[in-house]
Tab-separated table of C-alpha atoms in Angstrom:
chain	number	residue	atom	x	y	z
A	22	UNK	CA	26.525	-27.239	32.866
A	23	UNK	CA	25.538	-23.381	32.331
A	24	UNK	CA	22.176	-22.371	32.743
A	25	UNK	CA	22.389	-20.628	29.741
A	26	UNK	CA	24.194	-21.171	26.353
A	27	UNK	CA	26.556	-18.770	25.358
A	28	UNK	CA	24.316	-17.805	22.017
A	29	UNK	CA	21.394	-17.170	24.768
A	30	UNK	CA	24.122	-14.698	26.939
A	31	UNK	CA	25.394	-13.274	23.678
A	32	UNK	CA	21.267	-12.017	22.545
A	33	UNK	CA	21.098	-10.940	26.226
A	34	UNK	CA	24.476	-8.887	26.663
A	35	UNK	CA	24.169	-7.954	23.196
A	36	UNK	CA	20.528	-8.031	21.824
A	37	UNK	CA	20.036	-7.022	18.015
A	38	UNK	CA	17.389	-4.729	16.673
A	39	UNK	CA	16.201	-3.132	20.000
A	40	UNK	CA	14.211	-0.110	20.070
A	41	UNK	CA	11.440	1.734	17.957
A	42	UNK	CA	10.190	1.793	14.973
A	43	UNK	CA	8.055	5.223	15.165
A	44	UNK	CA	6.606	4.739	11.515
A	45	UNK	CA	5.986	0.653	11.439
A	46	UNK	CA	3.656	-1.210	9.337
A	47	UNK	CA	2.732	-3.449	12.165
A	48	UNK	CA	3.292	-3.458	15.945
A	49	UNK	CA	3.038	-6.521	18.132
A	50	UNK	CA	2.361	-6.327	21.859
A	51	UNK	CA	2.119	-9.429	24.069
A	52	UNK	CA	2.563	-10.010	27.636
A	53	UNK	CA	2.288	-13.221	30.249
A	54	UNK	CA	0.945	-11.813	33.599
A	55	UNK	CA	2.736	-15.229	35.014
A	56	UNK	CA	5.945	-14.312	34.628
A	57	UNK	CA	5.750	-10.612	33.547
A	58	UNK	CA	7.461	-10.688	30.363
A	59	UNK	CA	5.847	-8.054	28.197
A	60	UNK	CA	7.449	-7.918	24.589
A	61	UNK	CA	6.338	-4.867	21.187
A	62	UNK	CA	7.471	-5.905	18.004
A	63	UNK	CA	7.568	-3.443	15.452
A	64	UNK	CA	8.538	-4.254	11.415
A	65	UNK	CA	8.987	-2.188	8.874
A	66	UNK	CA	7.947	-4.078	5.196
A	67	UNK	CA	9.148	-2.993	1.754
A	68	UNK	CA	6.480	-2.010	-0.977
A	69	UNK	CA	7.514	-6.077	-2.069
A	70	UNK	CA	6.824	-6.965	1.183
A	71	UNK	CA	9.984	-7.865	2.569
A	72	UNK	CA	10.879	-7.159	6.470
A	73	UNK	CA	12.687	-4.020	5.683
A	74	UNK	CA	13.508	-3.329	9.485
A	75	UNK	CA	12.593	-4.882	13.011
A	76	UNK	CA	13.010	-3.410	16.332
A	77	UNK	CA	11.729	-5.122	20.017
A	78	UNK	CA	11.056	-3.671	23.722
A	79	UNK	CA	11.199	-6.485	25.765
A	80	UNK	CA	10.561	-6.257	29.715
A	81	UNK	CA	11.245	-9.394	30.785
A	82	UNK	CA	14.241	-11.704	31.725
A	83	UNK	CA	17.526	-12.750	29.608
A	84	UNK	CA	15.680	-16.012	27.659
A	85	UNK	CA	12.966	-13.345	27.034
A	86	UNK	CA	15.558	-10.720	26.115
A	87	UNK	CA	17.206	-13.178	24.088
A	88	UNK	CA	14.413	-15.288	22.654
A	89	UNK	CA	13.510	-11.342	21.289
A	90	UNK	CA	16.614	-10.372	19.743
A	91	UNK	CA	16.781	-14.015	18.094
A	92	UNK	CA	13.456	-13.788	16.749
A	93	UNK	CA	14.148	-10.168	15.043
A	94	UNK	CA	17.395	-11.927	13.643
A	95	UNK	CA	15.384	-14.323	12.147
A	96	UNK	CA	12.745	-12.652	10.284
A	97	UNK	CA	14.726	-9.400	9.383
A	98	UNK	CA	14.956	-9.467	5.358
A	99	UNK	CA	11.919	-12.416	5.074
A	100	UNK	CA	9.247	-12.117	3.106
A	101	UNK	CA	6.205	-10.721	5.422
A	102	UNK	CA	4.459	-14.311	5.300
A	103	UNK	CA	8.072	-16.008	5.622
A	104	UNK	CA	7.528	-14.491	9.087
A	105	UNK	CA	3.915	-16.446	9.863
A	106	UNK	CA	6.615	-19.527	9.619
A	107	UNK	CA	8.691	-18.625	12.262
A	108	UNK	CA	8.270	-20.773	15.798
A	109	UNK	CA	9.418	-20.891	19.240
A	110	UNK	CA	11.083	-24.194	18.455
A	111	UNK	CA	13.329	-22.567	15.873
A	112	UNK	CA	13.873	-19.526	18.062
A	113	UNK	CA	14.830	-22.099	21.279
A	114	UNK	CA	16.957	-24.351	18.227
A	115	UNK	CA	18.763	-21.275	17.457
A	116	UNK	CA	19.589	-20.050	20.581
A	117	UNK	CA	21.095	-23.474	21.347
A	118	UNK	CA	18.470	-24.240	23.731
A	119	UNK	CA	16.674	-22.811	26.898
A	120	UNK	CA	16.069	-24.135	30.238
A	121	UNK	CA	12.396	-25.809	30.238
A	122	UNK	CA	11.061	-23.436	33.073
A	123	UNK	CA	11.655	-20.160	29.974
A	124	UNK	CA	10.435	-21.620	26.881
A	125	UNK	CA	7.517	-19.373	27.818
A	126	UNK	CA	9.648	-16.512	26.299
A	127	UNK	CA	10.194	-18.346	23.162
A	128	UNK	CA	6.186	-18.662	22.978
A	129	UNK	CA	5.717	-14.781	23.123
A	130	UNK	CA	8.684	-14.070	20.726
A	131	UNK	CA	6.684	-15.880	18.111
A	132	UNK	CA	3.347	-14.494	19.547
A	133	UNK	CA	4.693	-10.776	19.215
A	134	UNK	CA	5.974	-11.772	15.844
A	135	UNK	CA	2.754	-12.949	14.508
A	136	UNK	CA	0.839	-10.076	15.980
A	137	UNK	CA	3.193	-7.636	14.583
A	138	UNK	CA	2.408	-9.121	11.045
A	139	UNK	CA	-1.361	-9.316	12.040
A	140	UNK	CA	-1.337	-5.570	12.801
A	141	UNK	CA	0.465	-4.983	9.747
A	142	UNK	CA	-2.448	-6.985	8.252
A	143	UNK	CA	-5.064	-4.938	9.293
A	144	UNK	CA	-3.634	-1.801	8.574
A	145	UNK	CA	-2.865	-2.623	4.813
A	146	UNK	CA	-6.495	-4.532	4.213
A	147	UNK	CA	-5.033	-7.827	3.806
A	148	UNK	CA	-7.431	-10.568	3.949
A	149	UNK	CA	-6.112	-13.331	6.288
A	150	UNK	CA	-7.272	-16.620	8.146
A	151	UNK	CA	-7.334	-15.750	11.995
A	152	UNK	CA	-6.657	-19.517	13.077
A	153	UNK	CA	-2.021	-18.356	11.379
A	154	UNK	CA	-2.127	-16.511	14.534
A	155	UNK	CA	-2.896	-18.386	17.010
A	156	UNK	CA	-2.073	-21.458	18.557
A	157	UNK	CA	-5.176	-22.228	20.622
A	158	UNK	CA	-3.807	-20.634	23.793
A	159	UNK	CA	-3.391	-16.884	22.777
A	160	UNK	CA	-5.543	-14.012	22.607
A	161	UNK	CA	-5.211	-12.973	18.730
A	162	UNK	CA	-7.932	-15.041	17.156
A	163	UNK	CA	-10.141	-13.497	19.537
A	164	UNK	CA	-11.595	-17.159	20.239
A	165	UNK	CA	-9.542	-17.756	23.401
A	166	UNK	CA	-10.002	-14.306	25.322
């Protein structure tokens, strides 16, 4: 059995949606010192707030590469809280699995989702409740630093 399934080496030979986004509405950075994955999400969201654009940077190895790219597939043309939905499950589910040892890089593609959309948040003055981004283990509630 591969280590990897071919929808993982396809996102990581060919990931979707990388780059910069040098005007986004929101920007997402997060990072696990563990492993030293570091992923920046940036969206661009129509005046109806629809995920117009998203681009990724992603340091990291191919699940992280992948788990990226599959993440930007998957909220590209959603409505902005459509996004909030998304989960590491469904990015590992799409990606026809990952080994147990990198679901970690499904965890920040959903982490650098959500902060994206939090950033986009704060810049626009949208009132939200802290506890849709986080998870109990992450940094952006500002209850688990």
């Amino acid at each position: 059995m591969a280590l990897y399934s071919e929808k993982v080496m396809d996102h990581f030979t060919n990931p979707r949606n990388v780059g910069k986004i040098d005007d986004a509405d929101g920007v997402g950075e997060v990072g696990n010192a563990k492993c030293g994955d570091i992923m920046k999400m940036y969206i661009k969201v129509s005046d109806e707030g629809i995920i117009e654009d998203v681009k990724f940077n992603t340091f990291g190895c191919a699940s992280a590469i992948a788990s990226s790219s599959m993440a930007t597939e998957m909220i590209k043309g959603q409505p902005i809280d459509k996004a909030l939905e998304l989960t590491n499950k469904a990015v590992v589910e799409a990606l026809d699995g990952l080994p147990p040892v990198k679901v970690h890089c499904s965890v920040l593609a959903e982490e650098a989702v959500k902060a994206a959309v939090k950033d986009y948040y704060d810049k626009k003055g949208i009132a939200y409740d802290p506890a849709q981004f986080c998870g109990g283990d992450c940094a952006h509630c500002g209850e688990h630093e």
